[in-house]
PDB file of C-alpha atoms in Angstrom:
ATOM      1  CA  MET A 178     -74.647  12.154 175.173  1.00 29.00           C
ATOM      2  CA  VAL A 179     -74.778   8.540 174.064  1.00 30.00           C
ATOM      3  CA  LEU A 180     -74.665   5.945 176.868  1.00 32.00           C
ATOM      4  CA  THR A 181     -72.661   2.827 176.029  1.00 32.00           C
ATOM      5  CA  GLU A 182     -73.753  -0.779 176.452  1.00 34.00           C
ATOM      6  CA  PRO A 183     -72.161  -2.827 179.231  1.00 35.00           C
ATOM      7  CA  SER A 184     -69.807  -5.606 178.210  1.00 34.00           C
ATOM      8  CA  ASN A 185     -72.667  -8.132 178.694  1.00 39.00           C
ATOM      9  CA  PRO A 186     -75.558  -6.687 176.780  1.00 40.00           C
ATOM     10  CA  ARG A 187     -78.049  -8.714 178.949  1.00 44.00           C
ATOM     11  CA  SER A 188     -76.542  -7.826 182.283  1.00 46.00           C
ATOM     12  CA  PRO A 189     -78.429  -5.329 184.618  1.00 55.00           C
ATOM     13  CA  VAL A 190     -77.678  -1.680 184.028  1.00 60.00           C
ATOM     14  CA  PRO A 191     -77.081   0.474 187.109  1.00 62.00           C
ATOM     15  CA  SER A 192     -79.639   3.230 187.606  1.00 70.00           C
ATOM     16  CA  ALA A 193     -77.114   5.911 186.831  1.00 72.00           C
ATOM     17  CA  GLY A 194     -76.785   4.302 183.249  1.00 86.00           C
ATOM     18  CA  ARG A 195     -80.458   3.952 182.450  1.00 95.00           C
ATOM     19  CA  VAL A 196     -82.738   5.962 180.313  1.00 98.00           C
ATOM     20  CA  VAL A 197     -86.519   5.953 181.064  1.00 98.00           C
ATOM     21  CA  VAL A 198     -89.160   7.709 179.121  1.00 98.00           C
ATOM     22  CA  VAL A 199     -92.134   9.093 181.174  1.00 98.00           C
ATOM     23  CA  ALA A 200     -95.204   9.764 178.944  1.00 98.00           C
ATOM     24  CA  GLY A 201     -97.700  12.163 180.653  1.00 97.00           C
ATOM     25  CA  ALA A 202     -94.825  13.630 182.677  1.00 97.00           C
ATOM     26  CA  SER A 203     -96.653  16.899 183.406  1.00 95.00           C
ATOM     27  CA  SER A 204     -99.290  15.156 185.443  1.00 95.00           C
ATOM     28  CA  ALA A 205     -98.978  14.816 189.167  1.00 96.00           C
ATOM     29  CA  ALA A 206     -97.981  11.208 188.928  1.00 97.00           C
ATOM     30  CA  GLY A 207     -95.658  11.867 186.023  1.00 97.00           C
ATOM     31  CA  GLN A 208     -93.788  14.590 188.044  1.00 97.00           C
ATOM     32  CA  ALA A 209     -93.398  12.252 190.989  1.00 98.00           C
ATOM     33  CA  VAL A 210     -92.118   9.406 188.914  1.00 98.00           C
ATOM     34  CA  ALA A 211     -89.706  11.495 186.865  1.00 98.00           C
ATOM     35  CA  ARG A 212     -88.288  13.096 190.060  1.00 97.00           C
ATOM     36  CA  ARG A 213     -87.886   9.832 191.827  1.00 98.00           C
ATOM     37  CA  LEU A 214     -86.177   8.140 188.896  1.00 98.00           C
ATOM     38  CA  ALA A 215     -83.872  11.058 188.462  1.00 97.00           C
ATOM     39  CA  ALA A 216     -83.002  11.026 192.166  1.00 96.00           C
ATOM     40  CA  GLY A 217     -81.605   7.611 191.684  1.00 96.00           C
ATOM     41  CA  GLY A 218     -79.356   8.680 188.821  1.00 96.00           C
ATOM     42  CA  THR A 219     -81.682   7.656 185.977  1.00 97.00           C
ATOM     43  CA  ARG A 220     -81.913   9.995 182.893  1.00 98.00           C
ATOM     44  CA  VAL A 221     -85.513  10.698 182.360  1.00 98.00           C
ATOM     45  CA  VAL A 222     -87.073  11.887 179.090  1.00 98.00           C
ATOM     46  CA  ALA A 223     -90.270  13.636 180.298  1.00 98.00           C
ATOM     47  CA  ALA A 224     -92.736  13.559 177.560  1.00 97.00           C
ATOM     48  CA  ALA A 225     -95.802  15.806 177.384  1.00 95.00           C
ATOM     49  CA  ARG A 226     -97.821  17.663 174.787  1.00 91.00           C
ATOM     50  CA  THR A 227     -96.787  20.901 176.669  1.00 90.00           C
ATOM     51  CA  PRO A 228     -93.600  20.086 178.618  1.00 88.00           C
ATOM     52  CA  ARG A 229     -93.088  21.732 181.978  1.00 90.00           C
ATOM     53  CA  GLU A 230     -89.805  23.261 183.141  1.00 92.00           C
ATOM     54  CA  TRP A 231     -87.590  20.993 185.155  1.00 96.00           C
ATOM     55  CA  HIS A 232     -84.798  21.965 187.410  1.00 93.00           C
ATOM     56  CA  ASP A 233     -82.819  18.719 187.200  1.00 96.00           C
ATOM     57  CA  PRO A 234     -80.234  18.055 184.601  1.00 96.00           C
ATOM     58  CA  LEU A 235     -81.213  14.338 184.466  1.00 97.00           C
ATOM     59  CA  ILE A 236     -84.785  15.229 183.320  1.00 98.00           C
ATOM     60  CA  VAL A 237     -84.988  15.930 179.690  1.00 97.00           C
ATOM     61  CA  PRO A 238     -88.263  17.763 178.636  1.00 97.00           C
ATOM     62  CA  ALA A 239     -89.844  16.577 175.314  1.00 97.00           C
ATOM     63  CA  ALA A 240     -92.846  18.070 173.528  1.00 96.00           C
ATOM     64  CA  VAL A 241     -94.689  15.293 171.427  1.00 96.00           C
ATOM     65  CA  ASP A 242     -98.186  14.679 170.385  1.00 96.00           C
ATOM     66  CA  LEU A 243     -98.727  11.030 171.304  1.00 97.00           C
ATOM     67  CA  LEU A 244    -102.047  11.006 169.339  1.00 97.00           C
ATOM     68  CA  ASP A 245     -99.774  11.302 166.186  1.00 97.00           C
ATOM     69  CA  ALA A 246     -98.398   7.930 165.307  1.00 98.00           C
ATOM     70  CA  GLY A 247     -95.700   9.184 162.897  1.00 98.00           C
ATOM     71  CA  ALA A 248     -94.600  11.889 165.173  1.00 97.00           C
ATOM     72  CA  THR A 249     -94.362   9.435 168.107  1.00 98.00           C
ATOM     73  CA  ARG A 250     -92.347   7.042 166.087  1.00 98.00           C
ATOM     74  CA  ALA A 251     -89.980   9.785 164.841  1.00 98.00           C
ATOM     75  CA  TRP A 252     -89.607  11.064 168.323  1.00 98.00           C
ATOM     76  CA  ALA A 253     -88.886   7.525 169.841  1.00 98.00           C
ATOM     77  CA  ASP A 254     -86.159   6.994 167.073  1.00 98.00           C
ATOM     78  CA  GLY A 255     -84.566  10.227 168.082  1.00 98.00           C
ATOM     79  CA  VAL A 256     -84.583   9.351 171.810  1.00 98.00           C
ATOM     80  CA  VAL A 257     -82.810   6.226 171.102  1.00 98.00           C
ATOM     81  CA  ALA A 258     -80.390   7.777 168.699  1.00 97.00           C
ATOM     82  CA  GLU A 259     -79.462  10.553 171.254  1.00 96.00           C
ATOM     83  CA  HIS A 260     -79.306   8.397 174.296  1.00 96.00           C
ATOM     84  CA  GLY A 261     -78.117   5.103 172.788  1.00 95.00           C
ATOM     85  CA  ARG A 262     -80.707   3.209 174.666  1.00 96.00           C
ATOM     86  CA  VAL A 263     -84.137   3.084 176.286  1.00 98.00           C
ATOM     87  CA  ASP A 264     -84.492   1.069 179.427  1.00 98.00           C
ATOM     88  CA  GLY A 265     -87.958   1.835 180.400  1.00 98.00           C
ATOM     89  CA  LEU A 266     -91.349   3.348 179.347  1.00 98.00           C
ATOM     90  CA  VAL A 267     -93.804   4.549 181.992  1.00 98.00           C
ATOM     91  CA  HIS A 268     -97.205   5.351 180.427  1.00 98.00           C
ATOM     92  CA  LEU A 269     -98.967   7.979 182.647  1.00 98.00           C
ATOM     93  CA  VAL A 270    -101.236   9.604 180.154  1.00 97.00           C
ATOM     94  CA  GLY A 271    -104.663   9.640 181.773  1.00 90.00           C
ATOM     95  CA  GLY A 272    -108.121  11.182 182.129  1.00 90.00           C
ATOM     96  CA  TRP A 273    -111.524  10.262 183.557  1.00 89.00           C
ATOM     97  CA  ARG A 274    -115.146  10.774 182.200  1.00 90.00           C
ATOM     98  CA  GLY A 275    -118.262   9.400 183.537  1.00 89.00           C
ATOM     99  CA  GLY A 276    -121.946   9.870 184.239  1.00 84.00           C
ATOM    100  CA  ALA A 277    -124.687   9.161 186.746  1.00 87.00           C
ATOM    101  CA  SER A 278    -125.973   5.864 185.388  1.00 93.00           C
ATOM    102  CA  PHE A 279    -125.325   3.692 182.312  1.00 94.00           C
ATOM    103  CA  GLY A 280    -128.082   5.305 180.460  1.00 93.00           C
ATOM    104  CA  ASP A 281    -126.383   8.603 180.834  1.00 91.00           C
ATOM    105  CA  THR A 282    -123.254   7.511 179.191  1.00 93.00           C
ATOM    106  CA  ASP A 283    -122.087   9.958 176.582  1.00 93.00           C
ATOM    107  CA  LEU A 284    -120.155   8.327 173.819  1.00 94.00           C
ATOM    108  CA  ALA A 285    -118.156  11.369 173.355  1.00 95.00           C
ATOM    109  CA  ASP A 286    -116.622  10.501 176.657  1.00 95.00           C
ATOM    110  CA  TRP A 287    -115.430   7.106 175.016  1.00 96.00           C
ATOM    111  CA  ALA A 288    -113.867   8.952 172.197  1.00 97.00           C
ATOM    112  CA  PHE A 289    -111.915  11.084 174.491  1.00 97.00           C
ATOM    113  CA  LEU A 290    -110.874   8.201 176.788  1.00 97.00           C
ATOM    114  CA  HIS A 291    -109.986   5.965 173.820  1.00 97.00           C
ATOM    115  CA  ASP A 292    -107.541   8.652 172.562  1.00 97.00           C
ATOM    116  CA  GLN A 293    -106.070   9.404 175.976  1.00 96.00           C
ATOM    117  CA  LEU A 294    -105.774   5.928 177.579  1.00 97.00           C
ATOM    118  CA  ILE A 295    -105.545   3.585 174.570  1.00 98.00           C
ATOM    119  CA  ARG A 296    -104.233   5.352 171.376  1.00 98.00           C
ATOM    120  CA  THR A 297    -101.450   7.093 173.281  1.00 98.00           C
ATOM    121  CA  LEU A 298    -100.604   3.698 174.778  1.00 98.00           C
ATOM    122  CA  GLN A 299    -100.399   2.109 171.318  1.00 98.00           C
ATOM    123  CA  HIS A 300     -98.324   4.720 169.758  1.00 98.00           C
ATOM    124  CA  THR A 301     -95.672   4.821 172.479  1.00 98.00           C
ATOM    125  CA  THR A 302     -95.431   0.967 173.024  1.00 98.00           C
ATOM    126  CA  LEU A 303     -95.117   0.412 169.370  1.00 98.00           C
ATOM    127  CA  ALA A 304     -92.488   3.076 168.949  1.00 98.00           C
ATOM    128  CA  PHE A 305     -90.351   1.954 171.771  1.00 98.00           C
ATOM    129  CA  HIS A 306     -91.088  -1.834 171.571  1.00 98.00           C
ATOM    130  CA  ASP A 307     -87.813  -2.896 169.952  1.00 97.00           C
ATOM    131  CA  ALA A 308     -85.730  -0.740 172.354  1.00 98.00           C
ATOM    132  CA  LEU A 309     -87.356  -2.124 175.388  1.00 98.00           C
ATOM    133  CA  ARG A 310     -87.236  -5.775 174.254  1.00 96.00           C
ATOM    134  CA  GLY A 311     -83.598  -5.374 173.402  1.00 94.00           C
ATOM    135  CA  ALA A 312     -82.538  -3.711 176.753  1.00 95.00           C
ATOM    136  CA  PRO A 313     -80.915  -5.837 179.500  1.00 90.00           C
ATOM    137  CA  ARG A 314     -83.915  -5.206 181.873  1.00 94.00           C
ATOM    138  CA  GLY A 315     -86.478  -3.246 179.755  1.00 97.00           C
ATOM    139  CA  ARG A 316     -89.421  -2.179 181.840  1.00 98.00           C
ATOM    140  CA  PHE A 317     -92.966  -0.917 180.848  1.00 98.00           C
ATOM    141  CA  ALA A 318     -95.656   0.117 183.237  1.00 98.00           C
ATOM    142  CA  ILE A 319     -99.063   1.636 183.005  1.00 98.00           C
ATOM    143  CA  VAL A 320    -101.467   2.578 185.836  1.00 98.00           C
ATOM    144  CA  SER A 321    -104.840   0.833 185.839  1.00 97.00           C
ATOM    145  CA  GLN A 322    -107.811   0.899 188.063  1.00 95.00           C
ATOM    146  CA  HIS A 323    -110.055  -1.714 189.584  1.00 94.00           C
ATOM    147  CA  ALA A 324    -112.680  -0.571 187.199  1.00 93.00           C
ATOM    148  CA  ALA A 325    -111.084  -2.485 184.424  1.00 95.00           C
ATOM    149  CA  GLN A 326    -112.252  -5.748 186.062  1.00 94.00           C
ATOM    150  CA  ARG A 327    -114.970  -4.530 188.108  1.00 94.00           C
ATOM    151  CA  PRO A 328    -116.898  -1.800 186.116  1.00 94.00           C
ATOM    152  CA  SER A 329    -119.625   0.204 187.508  1.00 94.00           C
ATOM    153  CA  GLN A 330    -122.561   1.582 185.319  1.00 94.00           C
ATOM    154  CA  ASN A 331    -121.538   5.317 185.827  1.00 93.00           C
ATOM    155  CA  ALA A 332    -118.034   4.641 184.375  1.00 93.00           C
ATOM    156  CA  ALA A 333    -118.749   2.322 181.510  1.00 95.00           C
ATOM    157  CA  ALA A 334    -116.511   4.131 179.028  1.00 96.00           C
ATOM    158  CA  TYR A 335    -113.692   4.597 181.526  1.00 96.00           C
ATOM    159  CA  ALA A 336    -113.746   0.933 182.554  1.00 96.00           C
ATOM    160  CA  THR A 337    -113.798  -0.171 178.892  1.00 97.00           C
ATOM    161  CA  ALA A 338    -110.671   2.019 178.164  1.00 97.00           C
ATOM    162  CA  LYS A 339    -108.859   0.793 181.103  1.00 97.00           C
ATOM    163  CA  ALA A 340    -109.658  -2.883 180.262  1.00 98.00           C
ATOM    164  CA  ALA A 341    -108.418  -2.398 176.603  1.00 98.00           C
ATOM    165  CA  ALA A 342    -105.281  -0.729 178.053  1.00 98.00           C
ATOM    166  CA  GLU A 343    -104.571  -3.713 180.276  1.00 98.00           C
ATOM    167  CA  ALA A 344    -105.239  -6.042 177.323  1.00 98.00           C
ATOM    168  CA  TRP A 345    -102.831  -4.177 175.193  1.00 98.00           C
ATOM    169  CA  THR A 346    -100.186  -4.362 177.894  1.00 98.00           C
ATOM    170  CA  LEU A 347    -100.660  -8.110 178.332  1.00 98.00           C
ATOM    171  CA  ALA A 348    -100.019  -8.463 174.627  1.00 98.00           C
ATOM    172  CA  LEU A 349     -96.934  -6.514 174.951  1.00 98.00           C
ATOM    173  CA  ALA A 350     -95.875  -8.812 177.792  1.00 98.00           C
ATOM    174  CA  ASP A 351     -96.316 -11.757 175.642  1.00 97.00           C
ATOM    175  CA  SER A 352     -94.094 -10.302 173.009  1.00 97.00           C
ATOM    176  CA  PHE A 353     -91.426  -9.858 175.747  1.00 96.00           C
ATOM    177  CA  ALA A 354     -91.897 -13.479 176.981  1.00 94.00           C
ATOM    178  CA  THR A 355     -91.501 -14.804 173.404  1.00 82.00           C
ATOM    179  CA  ARG A 356     -88.312 -13.006 173.005  1.00 67.00           C
ATOM    180  CA  ALA A 357     -86.956 -14.414 176.215  1.00 60.00           C
ATOM    181  CA  ALA A 358     -88.048 -17.822 175.314  1.00 59.00           C
ATOM    182  CA  GLY A 359     -86.466 -17.754 171.914  1.00 55.00           C
ATOM    183  CA  THR A 360     -89.493 -19.434 170.542  1.00 44.00           C
ATOM    184  CA  GLY A 361     -92.647 -18.825 168.687  1.00 43.00           C
ATOM    185  CA  PRO A 362     -95.861 -17.749 170.459  1.00 43.00           C
ATOM    186  CA  ALA A 363     -95.380 -17.750 174.155  1.00 40.00           C
ATOM    187  CA  ASP A 364     -97.040 -21.130 174.977  1.00 38.00           C
ATOM    188  CA  THR A 365     -94.286 -22.904 176.890  1.00 32.00           C
ATOM    189  CA  GLY A 366     -92.617 -22.229 180.164  1.00 34.00           C
ATOM    190  CA  ARG A 367     -94.147 -21.253 183.469  1.00 32.00           C
ATOM    191  CA  ALA A 368     -97.601 -19.741 183.109  1.00 34.00           C
ATOM    192  CA  ASP A 369     -98.227 -16.649 185.350  1.00 38.00           C
ATOM    193  CA  THR A 370    -101.384 -17.330 187.447  1.00 35.00           C
ATOM    194  CA  ASP A 371    -102.765 -13.859 186.787  1.00 44.00           C
ATOM    195  CA  THR A 372    -102.287 -13.499 183.029  1.00 42.00           C
ATOM    196  CA  GLY A 373    -100.790 -16.619 181.300  1.00 42.00           C
ATOM    197  CA  ALA A 374     -97.690 -14.574 180.486  1.00 47.00           C
ATOM    198  CA  THR A 375     -94.489 -16.978 180.096  1.00 43.00           C
ATOM    199  CA  ASP A 376     -91.730 -16.740 182.543  1.00 47.00           C
ATOM    200  CA  THR A 377     -88.984 -14.324 181.127  1.00 50.00           C
ATOM    201  CA  GLY A 378     -86.384 -15.340 183.781  1.00 58.00           C
ATOM    202  CA  ASP A 379     -84.270 -12.734 185.689  1.00 68.00           C
ATOM    203  CA  THR A 380     -83.172 -10.519 182.809  1.00 71.00           C
ATOM    204  CA  GLY A 381     -85.274  -9.527 179.819  1.00 91.00           C
ATOM    205  CA  ALA A 382     -88.034  -7.169 179.446  1.00 97.00           C
ATOM    206  CA  ALA A 383     -91.182  -6.987 181.474  1.00 98.00           C
ATOM    207  CA  ALA A 384     -94.600  -5.152 181.178  1.00 98.00           C
ATOM    208  CA  THR A 385     -96.453  -4.575 184.306  1.00 98.00           C
ATOM    209  CA  ILE A 386     -99.841  -3.145 185.225  1.00 98.00           C
ATOM    210  CA  LEU A 387     -99.887  -1.227 188.445  1.00 98.00           C
ATOM    211  CA  VAL A 388    -103.594  -1.126 189.826  1.00 97.00           C
ATOM    212  CA  VAL A 389    -104.907   1.700 192.030  1.00 96.00           C
ATOM    213  CA  GLN A 390    -108.194   2.768 193.433  1.00 94.00           C
ATOM    214  CA  ALA A 391    -107.227   6.335 192.835  1.00 94.00           C
ATOM    215  CA  LEU A 392    -104.175   8.510 193.055  1.00 96.00           C
ATOM    216  CA  LEU A 393    -103.517  10.876 196.022  1.00 95.00           C
ATOM    217  CA  THR A 394    -101.562  14.091 195.954  1.00 95.00           C
ATOM    218  CA  ASP A 395    -100.338  16.414 198.632  1.00 95.00           C
ATOM    219  CA  ALA A 396    -102.765  19.015 197.146  1.00 95.00           C
ATOM    220  CA  MET A 397    -105.743  16.773 197.761  1.00 95.00           C
ATOM    221  CA  ARG A 398    -104.524  16.255 201.408  1.00 94.00           C
ATOM    222  CA  ALA A 399    -104.341  20.004 201.952  1.00 95.00           C
ATOM    223  CA  GLU A 400    -107.746  20.612 200.692  1.00 94.00           C
ATOM    224  CA  LYS A 401    -109.275  17.970 202.815  1.00 95.00           C
ATOM    225  CA  PRO A 402    -106.757  17.552 205.751  1.00 91.00           C
ATOM    226  CA  GLY A 403    -109.074  15.444 207.835  1.00 89.00           C
ATOM    227  CA  ALA A 404    -110.124  12.997 205.092  1.00 93.00           C
ATOM    228  CA  PRO A 405    -108.775   9.280 205.563  1.00 92.00           C
ATOM    229  CA  PHE A 406    -108.292   8.749 201.643  1.00 93.00           C
ATOM    230  CA  THR A 407    -108.537   4.948 202.535  1.00 92.00           C
ATOM    231  CA  GLY A 408    -107.201   2.751 199.742  1.00 93.00           C
ATOM    232  CA  LEU A 409    -105.825   5.677 197.757  1.00 96.00           C
ATOM    233  CA  THR A 410    -102.053   5.469 196.428  1.00 96.00           C
ATOM    234  CA  HIS A 411    -100.008   8.601 196.918  1.00 97.00           C
ATOM    235  CA  VAL A 412     -97.997   9.505 193.753  1.00 97.00           C
ATOM    236  CA  ASP A 413     -94.849   9.343 195.663  1.00 97.00           C
ATOM    237  CA  ASP A 414     -95.646   5.751 196.691  1.00 97.00           C
ATOM    238  CA  LEU A 415     -96.394   5.076 192.976  1.00 98.00           C
ATOM    239  CA  ALA A 416     -93.085   6.592 191.971  1.00 98.00           C
ATOM    240  CA  GLN A 417     -91.195   4.406 194.462  1.00 98.00           C
ATOM    241  CA  VAL A 418     -92.735   1.220 193.050  1.00 98.00           C
ATOM    242  CA  VAL A 419     -91.908   2.223 189.507  1.00 98.00           C
ATOM    243  CA  ALA A 420     -88.215   2.987 190.506  1.00 97.00           C
ATOM    244  CA  GLY A 421     -88.135  -0.538 192.039  1.00 97.00           C
ATOM    245  CA  LEU A 422     -89.281  -2.284 188.855  1.00 98.00           C
ATOM    246  CA  TRP A 423     -85.615  -2.701 187.723  1.00 97.00           C
ATOM    247  CA  ASP A 424     -84.577  -4.315 190.991  1.00 95.00           C
ATOM    248  CA  LYS A 425     -86.814  -7.242 190.364  1.00 96.00           C
ATOM    249  CA  PRO A 426     -86.406 -10.101 187.889  1.00 95.00           C
ATOM    250  CA  ALA A 427     -88.605 -10.016 184.832  1.00 96.00           C
ATOM    251  CA  ARG A 428     -90.369 -13.217 185.812  1.00 95.00           C
ATOM    252  CA  GLU A 429     -91.951 -11.553 188.744  1.00 96.00           C
ATOM    253  CA  LEU A 430     -93.209  -8.634 186.721  1.00 98.00           C
ATOM    254  CA  ASN A 431     -94.023  -9.618 183.204  1.00 97.00           C
ATOM    255  CA  GLY A 432     -97.712  -9.728 182.608  1.00 98.00           C
ATOM    256  CA  VAL A 433     -98.553  -9.193 186.119  1.00 98.00           C
ATOM    257  CA  ARG A 434    -101.137  -6.921 187.866  1.00 97.00           C
ATOM    258  CA  LEU A 435     -99.703  -5.297 191.075  1.00 97.00           C
ATOM    259  CA  ASP A 436    -102.387  -3.999 193.283  1.00 96.00           C
ATOM    260  CA  LEU A 437    -101.181  -0.756 195.052  1.00 96.00           C
ATOM    261  CA  SER A 438    -104.407   0.109 196.647  1.00 89.00           C
ATOM    262  CA  ARG A 439    -104.277  -2.159 199.762  1.00 67.00           C
ATOM    263  CA  PRO A 440    -103.776  -0.356 202.999  1.00 62.00           C
TER     264      PRO A 440
END
């Protein structure tokens, strides 16, 4: 089913008309985000290497190897052709590797994290870039961690990968800001105090970094019912924040790091 554009191509699209791609949809966070978006009427393309079964007609499973640039591009083109639009991309492909100390760092962990956290991010954002930038309120989000800016010695590879993912996302934000300004490099307009990204106004696309200490699931609570889990962000709360990205103007979101770990 092809979803038609509204009469004003830059006007906000109701949630019932949106199409959002969730990469890493089989993870706990991916499942929570997909379900929350679908509950609001959004059509969700739930991408994973091995897709899970969904019992919601608004969630469309997709099998794709995001480490294959050509396959990712072909898949993205197919999503746009089938649905007529893409209003959002949420990148939730993750992983963690670490050691006891800096000297214990295994560079095989870096190779793994580079592929999972960076390469899949690059392939998906390049593949969906034009669709997101052309959407009335295109939204992109990744989940990062405080380690990206405050790395510890036992997670050097992980922190480096997260920092690279953030840098890539800020470059994407700059491309969105450039489109909104209608100029060359985004060096005019209001500079965001966190990142330097140019103000994109109310409409237009936005790329946002959601920062957590760690994600919390119901299974974790069941395993340790008395644990406080201070500072952790429940996947359902993450999903609520993601769903709300379309309710805020791009100028409040583009190139911004939103800390979700605060109590």
